[in-house]
mmCIF file of C-alpha atoms in Angstrom:
data_model
loop_
_atom_site.group_PDB
_atom_site.id
_atom_site.type_symbol
_atom_site.label_atom_id
_atom_site.label_comp_id
_atom_site.label_asym_id
_atom_site.label_seq_id
_atom_site.Cartn_x
_atom_site.Cartn_y
_atom_site.Cartn_z
ATOM 1 C CA MET A 1 -3.460 31.781 -22.593
ATOM 2 C CA SER A 2 -2.893 31.183 -18.857
ATOM 3 C CA VAL A 3 -1.579 27.860 -17.593
ATOM 4 C CA PHE A 4 -2.481 26.226 -14.285
ATOM 5 C CA HIS A 5 0.179 23.828 -12.992
ATOM 6 C CA LEU A 6 -0.119 20.843 -10.659
ATOM 7 C CA PRO A 7 0.285 22.454 -7.241
ATOM 8 C CA ASP A 8 2.490 21.233 -4.410
ATOM 9 C CA LEU A 9 0.332 18.676 -2.561
ATOM 10 C CA GLY A 10 2.526 18.729 0.539
ATOM 11 C CA GLU A 11 4.960 16.406 2.337
ATOM 12 C CA GLY A 12 7.468 16.567 -0.504
ATOM 13 C CA LEU A 13 5.239 14.753 -3.004
ATOM 14 C CA GLN A 14 6.775 15.000 -6.452
ATOM 15 C CA GLU A 15 3.996 13.527 -8.585
ATOM 16 C CA ALA A 16 0.377 12.434 -8.728
ATOM 17 C CA GLU A 17 -1.738 10.222 -10.956
ATOM 18 C CA ILE A 18 -4.785 11.628 -12.743
ATOM 19 C CA VAL A 19 -7.883 9.733 -11.603
ATOM 20 C CA THR A 20 -10.656 11.603 -13.405
ATOM 21 C CA TRP A 21 -11.327 14.969 -15.002
ATOM 22 C CA HIS A 22 -14.419 16.829 -13.790
ATOM 23 C CA VAL A 23 -14.352 19.290 -16.718
ATOM 24 C CA GLY A 24 -13.748 19.117 -20.445
ATOM 25 C CA GLU A 25 -12.104 21.339 -23.043
ATOM 26 C CA GLY A 26 -14.478 24.144 -23.984
ATOM 27 C CA ASP A 27 -16.193 24.196 -20.572
ATOM 28 C CA HIS A 28 -16.675 27.410 -18.614
ATOM 29 C CA VAL A 29 -15.711 26.929 -14.985
ATOM 30 C CA VAL A 30 -16.108 28.995 -11.847
ATOM 31 C CA ALA A 31 -13.530 29.599 -9.140
ATOM 32 C CA ASP A 32 -13.105 26.652 -6.742
ATOM 33 C CA GLN A 33 -15.081 24.305 -9.003
ATOM 34 C CA PRO A 34 -13.480 20.811 -8.982
ATOM 35 C CA LEU A 35 -11.204 20.450 -11.998
ATOM 36 C CA VAL A 36 -9.603 17.050 -11.510
ATOM 37 C CA SER A 37 -9.094 14.301 -8.945
ATOM 38 C CA VAL A 38 -5.531 13.036 -8.587
ATOM 39 C CA GLU A 39 -4.107 10.203 -6.533
ATOM 40 C CA THR A 40 -0.939 10.489 -4.489
ATOM 41 C CA ASP A 41 0.710 7.512 -2.849
ATOM 42 C CA LYS A 42 -1.930 7.423 -0.090
ATOM 43 C CA ALA A 43 -4.964 9.594 -0.906
ATOM 44 C CA VAL A 44 -7.216 10.915 -3.663
ATOM 45 C CA VAL A 45 -7.101 14.717 -3.790
ATOM 46 C CA GLU A 46 -9.580 16.971 -5.576
ATOM 47 C CA ILE A 47 -7.969 20.036 -7.185
ATOM 48 C CA PRO A 48 -10.231 23.092 -7.672
ATOM 49 C CA ALA A 49 -10.130 25.767 -10.377
ATOM 50 C CA PRO A 50 -7.972 28.737 -9.291
ATOM 51 C CA TYR A 51 -10.355 31.205 -10.982
ATOM 52 C CA ALA A 52 -13.253 31.387 -13.426
ATOM 53 C CA GLY A 53 -12.511 30.950 -17.105
ATOM 54 C CA LEU A 54 -12.756 28.939 -20.299
ATOM 55 C CA VAL A 55 -10.908 25.620 -20.358
ATOM 56 C CA ALA A 56 -8.831 25.629 -23.518
ATOM 57 C CA LYS A 57 -6.765 22.465 -23.028
ATOM 58 C CA LEU A 58 -6.376 19.638 -20.542
ATOM 59 C CA HIS A 59 -2.944 18.096 -20.051
ATOM 60 C CA GLY A 60 -2.995 14.387 -19.344
ATOM 61 C CA ALA A 61 -5.525 11.578 -19.315
ATOM 62 C CA PRO A 62 -6.744 9.330 -16.490
ATOM 63 C CA GLY A 63 -3.878 7.059 -15.493
ATOM 64 C CA ASP A 64 -1.145 9.532 -16.502
ATOM 65 C CA ILE A 65 1.500 10.481 -13.940
ATOM 66 C CA VAL A 66 1.951 14.260 -13.631
ATOM 67 C CA GLN A 67 4.947 15.889 -11.964
ATOM 68 C CA THR A 68 4.459 18.700 -9.446
ATOM 69 C CA GLY A 69 4.730 22.012 -11.310
ATOM 70 C CA SER A 70 3.820 20.503 -14.695
ATOM 71 C CA SER A 71 1.088 22.006 -16.857
ATOM 72 C CA LEU A 72 -2.359 20.748 -15.888
ATOM 73 C CA VAL A 73 -4.959 23.057 -17.496
ATOM 74 C CA GLU A 74 -4.730 25.882 -20.020
ATOM 75 C CA PHE A 75 -7.323 28.640 -19.713
ATOM 76 C CA ALA A 76 -8.305 31.191 -22.364
ATOM 77 C CA ASP A 77 -6.504 34.528 -22.008
ATOM 78 C CA ALA A 78 -9.211 36.525 -20.270
ATOM 79 C CA PRO A 79 -10.793 34.837 -17.260
ATOM 80 C CA GLU A 80 -14.547 34.690 -17.652
ATOM 81 C CA ALA A 81 -16.936 36.391 -15.240
ATOM 82 C CA ASP A 82 -17.875 34.079 -12.392
ATOM 83 C CA THR A 83 -21.532 33.404 -13.212
ATOM 84 C CA GLY A 84 -21.767 30.256 -11.149
ATOM 85 C CA ALA A 85 -22.852 28.253 -14.207
ATOM 86 C CA ILE A 86 -21.098 25.437 -15.986
ATOM 87 C CA VAL A 87 -21.781 25.135 -19.685
ATOM 88 C CA GLY A 88 -20.358 23.430 -22.703
ATOM 89 C CA GLU A 89 -20.504 19.986 -24.179
ATOM 90 C CA ILE A 90 -18.079 17.705 -25.941
ATOM 91 C CA GLU A 91 -19.428 16.527 -29.264
ATOM 92 C CA PRO A 92 -19.605 12.754 -29.402
ATOM 93 C CA ARG A 93 -17.581 11.239 -32.198
ATOM 94 C CA ALA A 94 -18.835 8.255 -34.096
ATOM 95 C CA PRO A 95 -16.350 5.414 -33.841
ATOM 96 C CA LYS A 96 -14.477 4.686 -37.027
ATOM 97 C CA ALA A 97 -15.226 1.379 -38.605
ATOM 98 C CA GLU A 98 -12.149 -0.818 -38.570
ATOM 99 C CA ALA A 99 -11.467 -3.361 -41.234
ATOM 100 C CA ALA A 100 -11.278 -6.875 -39.928
ATOM 101 C CA ALA A 101 -7.721 -8.177 -39.816
ATOM 102 C CA PRO A 102 -7.090 -10.889 -42.365
ATOM 103 C CA ARG A 103 -6.818 -14.424 -41.052
ATOM 104 C CA LEU A 104 -3.278 -15.356 -41.845
ATOM 105 C CA GLY A 105 -3.154 -19.080 -41.042
ATOM 106 C CA GLY A 106 -0.288 -21.138 -42.323
ATOM 107 C CA ARG A 107 1.351 -24.514 -42.037
ATOM 108 C CA ALA A 108 2.645 -25.753 -38.683
ATOM 109 C CA ALA A 109 4.045 -29.008 -37.399
ATOM 110 C CA PRO A 110 1.919 -30.984 -34.900
ATOM 111 C CA ALA A 111 4.339 -30.138 -32.046
ATOM 112 C CA THR A 112 4.026 -26.445 -32.889
ATOM 113 C CA ARG A 113 0.228 -26.665 -32.888
ATOM 114 C CA ARG A 114 0.273 -28.432 -29.508
ATOM 115 C CA ARG A 115 2.506 -25.718 -28.060
ATOM 116 C CA ALA A 116 0.246 -23.015 -29.464
ATOM 117 C CA ALA A 117 -2.767 -24.689 -27.807
ATOM 118 C CA GLU A 118 -0.911 -24.851 -24.468
ATOM 119 C CA LEU A 119 -0.119 -21.136 -24.624
ATOM 120 C CA GLY A 120 -3.529 -20.093 -25.934
ATOM 121 C CA VAL A 121 -2.125 -18.766 -29.211
ATOM 122 C CA ASP A 122 -4.386 -18.863 -32.285
ATOM 123 C CA ILE A 123 -2.366 -20.287 -35.173
ATOM 124 C CA ALA A 124 -4.724 -18.647 -37.675
ATOM 125 C CA ASP A 125 -3.534 -15.185 -36.574
ATOM 126 C CA LEU A 126 0.160 -15.849 -37.187
ATOM 127 C CA ALA A 127 2.347 -15.178 -40.184
ATOM 128 C CA GLY A 128 5.004 -17.895 -40.314
ATOM 129 C CA SER A 129 8.697 -17.063 -40.533
ATOM 130 C CA GLY A 130 9.740 -20.545 -41.648
ATOM 131 C CA PRO A 131 10.263 -21.818 -45.186
ATOM 132 C CA GLY A 132 7.208 -21.183 -47.332
ATOM 133 C CA GLY A 133 5.475 -19.347 -44.489
ATOM 134 C CA THR A 134 5.593 -22.286 -42.082
ATOM 135 C CA ILE A 135 4.768 -21.311 -38.497
ATOM 136 C CA THR A 136 7.627 -22.195 -36.155
ATOM 137 C CA LEU A 137 7.868 -22.685 -32.389
ATOM 138 C CA ALA A 138 9.678 -19.340 -32.248
ATOM 139 C CA ASP A 139 6.669 -17.648 -33.904
ATOM 140 C CA VAL A 140 4.339 -19.175 -31.325
ATOM 141 C CA GLU A 141 6.545 -18.200 -28.356
ATOM 142 C CA LYS A 142 6.886 -14.644 -29.672
ATOM 143 C CA ALA A 143 3.111 -14.329 -30.044
ATOM 144 C CA ALA A 144 2.613 -15.637 -26.492
ATOM 145 C CA ARG A 145 5.033 -13.038 -25.102
ATOM 146 C CA ARG A 146 3.266 -10.299 -27.046
ATOM 147 C CA ASP A 147 -0.124 -11.401 -25.707
ATOM 148 C CA ALA A 148 1.210 -11.513 -22.144
ATOM 149 C CA ALA A 149 2.618 -7.997 -22.476
ATOM 150 C CA GLY A 150 -0.803 -6.787 -23.560
ATOM 151 C CA ARG A 151 -2.310 -8.164 -20.339
ATOM 152 C CA VAL A 152 0.139 -6.393 -18.024
ATOM 153 C CA GLN A 153 -1.642 -4.070 -15.597
ATOM 154 C CA PRO A 154 0.555 -1.109 -14.634
ATOM 155 C CA LEU A 155 0.736 -0.449 -10.895
ATOM 156 C CA ARG A 156 -1.016 2.753 -9.928
ATOM 157 C CA GLY A 157 -1.526 4.851 -6.829
ATOM 158 C CA VAL A 158 -1.017 3.009 -3.545
ATOM 159 C CA ARG A 159 0.251 -0.195 -5.171
ATOM 160 C CA ARG A 160 2.851 1.760 -7.179
ATOM 161 C CA ALA A 161 4.030 3.558 -4.033
ATOM 162 C CA MET A 162 4.081 0.258 -2.130
ATOM 163 C CA ALA A 163 6.236 -1.395 -4.796
ATOM 164 C CA SER A 164 8.696 1.479 -4.638
ATOM 165 C CA ASN A 165 8.817 1.490 -0.827
ATOM 166 C CA MET A 166 9.307 -2.284 -0.642
ATOM 167 C CA ALA A 167 12.151 -2.123 -3.165
ATOM 168 C CA ARG A 168 13.888 0.627 -1.184
ATOM 169 C CA ALA A 169 13.462 -1.312 2.055
ATOM 170 C CA HIS A 170 14.844 -4.483 0.479
ATOM 171 C CA ALA A 171 17.889 -2.601 -0.776
ATOM 172 C CA ALA A 172 18.605 -0.931 2.584
ATOM 173 C CA VAL A 173 17.616 -3.239 5.455
ATOM 174 C CA VAL A 174 19.459 -6.348 6.644
ATOM 175 C CA PRO A 175 16.448 -8.367 7.891
ATOM 176 C CA ALA A 176 16.372 -11.108 10.502
ATOM 177 C CA THR A 177 13.296 -12.713 12.075
ATOM 178 C CA VAL A 178 12.576 -14.332 15.438
ATOM 179 C CA THR A 179 9.353 -16.208 16.214
ATOM 180 C CA ASP A 180 7.509 -17.500 19.262
ATOM 181 C CA GLU A 181 4.001 -18.315 20.482
ATOM 182 C CA ALA A 182 1.874 -16.899 23.296
ATOM 183 C CA ASP A 183 -0.542 -19.061 25.293
ATOM 184 C CA ILE A 184 -3.664 -16.875 25.492
ATOM 185 C CA GLY A 185 -5.993 -19.495 26.890
ATOM 186 C CA GLY A 186 -6.465 -17.398 30.014
ATOM 187 C CA TRP A 187 -7.896 -14.395 28.186
ATOM 188 C CA ALA A 188 -11.411 -13.290 29.052
ATOM 189 C CA ALA A 189 -14.135 -13.901 26.480
ATOM 190 C CA GLY A 190 -14.305 -11.118 23.909
ATOM 191 C CA GLU A 191 -10.794 -9.833 24.630
ATOM 192 C CA ASP A 192 -9.724 -7.079 22.184
ATOM 193 C CA VAL A 193 -6.842 -8.754 20.344
ATOM 194 C CA THR A 194 -5.448 -5.582 18.769
ATOM 195 C CA MET A 195 -5.466 -3.660 22.041
ATOM 196 C CA ARG A 196 -3.685 -6.520 23.825
ATOM 197 C CA LEU A 197 -1.042 -6.522 21.088
ATOM 198 C CA VAL A 198 -0.638 -2.748 21.414
ATOM 199 C CA ARG A 199 -0.145 -3.075 25.192
ATOM 200 C CA ALA A 200 2.379 -5.892 24.728
ATOM 201 C CA ILE A 201 4.379 -3.889 22.172
ATOM 202 C CA VAL A 202 4.559 -0.968 24.605
ATOM 203 C CA ALA A 203 5.854 -3.376 27.252
ATOM 204 C CA GLY A 204 8.464 -4.656 24.813
ATOM 205 C CA CYS A 205 9.598 -1.162 23.855
ATOM 206 C CA THR A 206 9.865 -0.203 27.526
ATOM 207 C CA ALA A 207 11.996 -3.261 28.319
ATOM 208 C CA VAL A 208 14.138 -3.041 25.149
ATOM 209 C CA PRO A 209 14.156 0.553 23.797
ATOM 210 C CA ALA A 210 16.476 -0.463 20.943
ATOM 211 C CA LEU A 211 13.439 -1.753 19.014
ATOM 212 C CA ASN A 212 11.512 1.537 19.302
ATOM 213 C CA ALA A 213 14.046 3.422 17.243
ATOM 214 C CA HIS A 214 14.968 4.962 13.926
ATOM 215 C CA PHE A 215 18.245 4.111 12.221
ATOM 216 C CA LEU A 216 19.741 6.990 10.254
ATOM 217 C CA GLY A 217 21.905 5.194 7.744
ATOM 218 C CA GLU A 218 23.640 8.262 6.299
ATOM 219 C CA ALA A 219 24.682 9.411 9.773
ATOM 220 C CA ASN A 220 25.344 5.805 10.839
ATOM 221 C CA GLY A 221 23.447 6.454 14.050
ATOM 222 C CA ARG A 222 20.133 5.761 15.729
ATOM 223 C CA VAL A 223 17.454 7.708 17.572
ATOM 224 C CA LEU A 224 15.759 5.989 20.535
ATOM 225 C CA HIS A 225 12.196 7.285 20.885
ATOM 226 C CA GLU A 226 10.604 8.128 24.208
ATOM 227 C CA HIS A 227 7.047 7.603 22.914
ATOM 228 C CA VAL A 228 5.708 4.627 20.947
ATOM 229 C CA ASP A 229 4.075 5.813 17.723
ATOM 230 C CA LEU A 230 2.665 2.571 16.379
ATOM 231 C CA GLY A 231 2.089 1.964 12.668
ATOM 232 C CA ILE A 232 -0.906 -0.308 12.035
ATOM 233 C CA ALA A 233 -0.576 -2.228 8.749
ATOM 234 C CA THR A 234 -4.023 -2.038 7.108
ATOM 235 C CA ASP A 235 -4.912 -4.169 4.098
ATOM 236 C CA THR A 236 -7.213 -2.729 1.395
ATOM 237 C CA PRO A 237 -8.019 -3.713 -2.216
ATOM 238 C CA ASP A 238 -6.016 -0.661 -3.343
ATOM 239 C CA GLY A 239 -2.893 -1.621 -1.420
ATOM 240 C CA LEU A 240 -1.306 -1.416 2.001
ATOM 241 C CA PHE A 241 -1.806 1.584 4.271
ATOM 242 C CA VAL A 242 0.080 2.091 7.545
ATOM 243 C CA PRO A 243 -1.653 4.833 9.565
ATOM 244 C CA VAL A 244 0.008 5.744 12.872
ATOM 245 C CA LEU A 245 -1.475 5.641 16.385
ATOM 246 C CA ARG A 246 0.441 8.249 18.348
ATOM 247 C CA ASN A 247 1.881 7.856 21.843
ATOM 248 C CA VAL A 248 0.077 4.553 22.464
ATOM 249 C CA GLY A 249 1.760 3.985 25.822
ATOM 250 C CA ARG A 250 0.092 7.037 27.371
ATOM 251 C CA ARG A 251 -3.489 6.402 26.169
ATOM 252 C CA ASP A 252 -6.171 4.193 27.650
ATOM 253 C CA THR A 253 -7.796 1.336 25.747
ATOM 254 C CA ALA A 254 -11.037 3.211 24.991
ATOM 255 C CA ASP A 255 -9.145 6.169 23.512
ATOM 256 C CA LEU A 256 -6.927 3.884 21.428
ATOM 257 C CA ARG A 257 -9.925 1.937 20.121
ATOM 258 C CA ARG A 258 -11.678 5.171 19.087
ATOM 259 C CA GLY A 259 -8.532 6.363 17.351
ATOM 260 C CA LEU A 260 -8.115 3.042 15.550
ATOM 261 C CA GLU A 261 -11.726 2.977 14.329
ATOM 262 C CA ARG A 262 -11.445 6.547 13.050
ATOM 263 C CA MET A 263 -8.252 5.671 11.163
ATOM 264 C CA LYS A 264 -9.890 2.609 9.616
ATOM 265 C CA ALA A 265 -12.785 4.757 8.420
ATOM 266 C CA ASP A 266 -10.331 7.287 6.949
ATOM 267 C CA VAL A 267 -8.467 4.500 5.147
ATOM 268 C CA ARG A 268 -11.694 3.132 3.647
ATOM 269 C CA ALA A 269 -12.650 6.645 2.492
ATOM 270 C CA ARG A 270 -9.091 7.343 1.234
ATOM 271 C CA SER A 271 -9.037 10.481 3.365
ATOM 272 C CA VAL A 272 -6.230 9.755 5.829
ATOM 273 C CA PRO A 273 -4.424 13.014 6.726
ATOM 274 C CA ARG A 274 -0.866 12.900 5.425
ATOM 275 C CA ASP A 275 0.639 13.501 8.870
ATOM 276 C CA GLU A 276 -1.065 10.321 10.144
ATOM 277 C CA LEU A 277 0.846 8.199 7.637
ATOM 278 C CA VAL A 278 4.370 9.167 8.634
ATOM 279 C CA GLY A 279 6.582 8.935 11.685
ATOM 280 C CA ALA A 280 5.858 5.441 13.018
ATOM 281 C CA THR A 281 8.552 4.220 15.429
ATOM 282 C CA ILE A 282 7.559 0.516 15.168
ATOM 283 C CA THR A 283 4.828 -1.314 13.213
ATOM 284 C CA LEU A 284 2.227 -4.000 13.978
ATOM 285 C CA SER A 285 0.882 -6.367 11.293
ATOM 286 C CA ASN A 286 -2.003 -8.508 12.560
ATOM 287 C CA PHE A 287 -2.018 -10.704 9.452
ATOM 288 C CA GLY A 288 -3.499 -13.636 11.365
ATOM 289 C CA MET A 289 -7.004 -12.295 10.837
ATOM 290 C CA PHE A 290 -6.554 -13.417 7.211
ATOM 291 C CA GLY A 291 -4.367 -16.479 7.719
ATOM 292 C CA GLY A 292 -0.814 -17.626 8.286
ATOM 293 C CA ARG A 293 1.219 -18.441 11.384
ATOM 294 C CA HIS A 294 4.678 -16.892 11.080
ATOM 295 C CA ALA A 295 6.157 -14.464 8.564
ATOM 296 C CA GLN A 296 9.318 -12.653 7.630
ATOM 297 C CA MET A 297 7.967 -9.166 7.160
ATOM 298 C CA VAL A 298 9.443 -6.036 5.605
ATOM 299 C CA VAL A 299 10.944 -3.375 7.859
ATOM 300 C CA LEU A 300 10.399 0.100 6.416
ATOM 301 C CA PRO A 301 13.342 2.357 7.274
ATOM 302 C CA PRO A 302 14.051 4.378 9.281
ATOM 303 C CA GLN A 303 12.127 1.984 11.578
ATOM 304 C CA VAL A 304 14.082 -1.001 12.841
ATOM 305 C CA ALA A 305 11.331 -3.508 13.667
ATOM 306 C CA ILE A 306 7.885 -4.823 12.761
ATOM 307 C CA VAL A 307 5.807 -7.202 14.900
ATOM 308 C CA GLY A 308 3.457 -9.732 13.275
ATOM 309 C CA ALA A 309 0.633 -11.715 14.867
ATOM 310 C CA GLY A 310 -0.479 -14.921 13.149
ATOM 311 C CA ARG A 311 -3.742 -16.838 13.163
ATOM 312 C CA ILE A 312 -4.927 -17.805 16.665
ATOM 313 C CA ARG A 313 -5.598 -21.541 16.906
ATOM 314 C CA ALA A 314 -6.314 -24.304 19.397
ATOM 315 C CA ASP A 315 -3.291 -26.344 20.462
ATOM 316 C CA LEU A 316 -2.077 -28.763 23.137
ATOM 317 C CA ARG A 317 0.181 -27.745 26.003
ATOM 318 C CA VAL A 318 1.983 -30.002 28.476
ATOM 319 C CA GLY A 319 2.644 -28.842 32.034
ATOM 320 C CA ASP A 320 2.691 -30.240 35.563
ATOM 321 C CA GLY A 321 2.196 -33.711 34.189
ATOM 322 C CA THR A 322 -1.042 -32.811 32.383
ATOM 323 C CA ILE A 323 -2.084 -32.141 28.808
ATOM 324 C CA ARG A 324 -4.535 -29.347 28.164
ATOM 325 C CA ILE A 325 -6.118 -27.647 25.156
ATOM 326 C CA THR A 326 -5.514 -23.918 24.948
ATOM 327 C CA ARG A 327 -5.474 -21.040 22.452
ATOM 328 C CA VAL A 328 -2.153 -20.026 20.944
ATOM 329 C CA MET A 329 -1.128 -16.852 19.114
ATOM 330 C CA PRO A 330 1.935 -17.191 16.812
ATOM 331 C CA LEU A 331 4.240 -14.169 16.884
ATOM 332 C CA SER A 332 6.956 -12.997 14.512
ATOM 333 C CA MET A 333 9.293 -10.041 14.688
ATOM 334 C CA THR A 334 11.510 -8.933 11.823
ATOM 335 C CA PHE A 335 14.245 -6.473 12.714
ATOM 336 C CA ASP A 336 17.063 -4.580 11.009
ATOM 337 C CA HIS A 337 20.198 -6.485 11.984
ATOM 338 C CA ARG A 338 22.383 -3.521 11.068
ATOM 339 C CA VAL A 339 21.411 -1.845 14.332
ATOM 340 C CA VAL A 340 19.452 -4.387 16.432
ATOM 341 C CA MET A 341 21.268 -7.312 18.048
ATOM 342 C CA GLY A 342 19.753 -10.778 18.128
ATOM 343 C CA GLY A 343 19.714 -10.781 21.921
ATOM 344 C CA GLU A 344 17.762 -7.524 21.983
ATOM 345 C CA ALA A 345 15.212 -8.934 19.549
ATOM 346 C CA ALA A 346 14.831 -12.133 21.589
ATOM 347 C CA ARG A 347 14.350 -10.203 24.863
ATOM 348 C CA PHE A 348 11.783 -7.948 23.209
ATOM 349 C CA LEU A 349 9.815 -10.940 21.927
ATOM 350 C CA ALA A 350 9.996 -12.673 25.322
ATOM 351 C CA THR A 351 8.540 -9.541 26.955
ATOM 352 C CA LEU A 352 5.807 -9.492 24.323
ATOM 353 C CA VAL A 353 4.880 -13.106 25.055
ATOM 354 C CA ALA A 354 4.910 -12.574 28.826
ATOM 355 C CA ASP A 355 2.568 -9.583 28.564
ATOM 356 C CA LEU A 356 0.156 -11.399 26.261
ATOM 357 C CA GLU A 357 0.027 -14.360 28.635
ATOM 358 C CA ARG A 358 -1.056 -12.210 31.573
ATOM 359 C CA HIS A 359 -4.630 -12.942 32.641
ATOM 360 C CA ASP A 360 -5.607 -9.404 33.686
#
């Protein structure tokens, strides 16, 4: 018997979740035939057969988490000749008939029955623990907790990784947030909001380099970056992705737009290259396209700042003795107060606003 183990998927990944098996026990496979699809924290990866052979045993079911180096597939001792054919079937098993559970029922006080109705608990399914089998409030509450536990959906894939990353960030970063608004009434029709935000962030990083930095907590030091590698927070039904636009200060708008559209397509297809998901020096979250004005966002270390743009809206402005209607973009910036001073954050945000309010 030869055993094929979960290979190293790169970038220090220690585990993956089984999405679906493409073969079954008893199947003959050929070299490089897809065996299984697994999900890492950011992508679905298809793992091929290392050689031709007979699948003797599969380790793990869809939804299981498998550690790198753990057994994945057992093959029969002698690899089969590579005929290019896939054969074998799994015999369907008739489901076993299950006896219906007895309806237990029992006595219960009116208050207990009302509480059961509020919680959606069926009294008839409970065995009472009170005198003479009476159903108590404690029985009802216990049943409600049991039902709730049965409805829990375990976090998988991107959402599981996101939960872990957010918890680590919360434990490490000392967050503080500053907010402001930019008057963008002078923008040309059809202005590219994301590209204007990218340009403004570059201006901010140029004026206040302390925000375009990594803080190395163990060394108690920081690295100021020469280039702006901008993480773009991207919302999907599977969870949050943050692909990185590299060196945004040295690229023109057309090139940045092409790069952004390609990254969005990769995110939708779950095929973002791993090296495009790491190394951001500062992050942009344009959450206003969904709603909201200001936010205290999460800074993911070793970054020290994240910029958020809220929902653009019409508003009144007073100036030179007149009142006018204009368009306003709310802005938020959360920063790691361990390494960024409040004055630096305020100057960065002021530069951001000034660049956004330019009419060119």
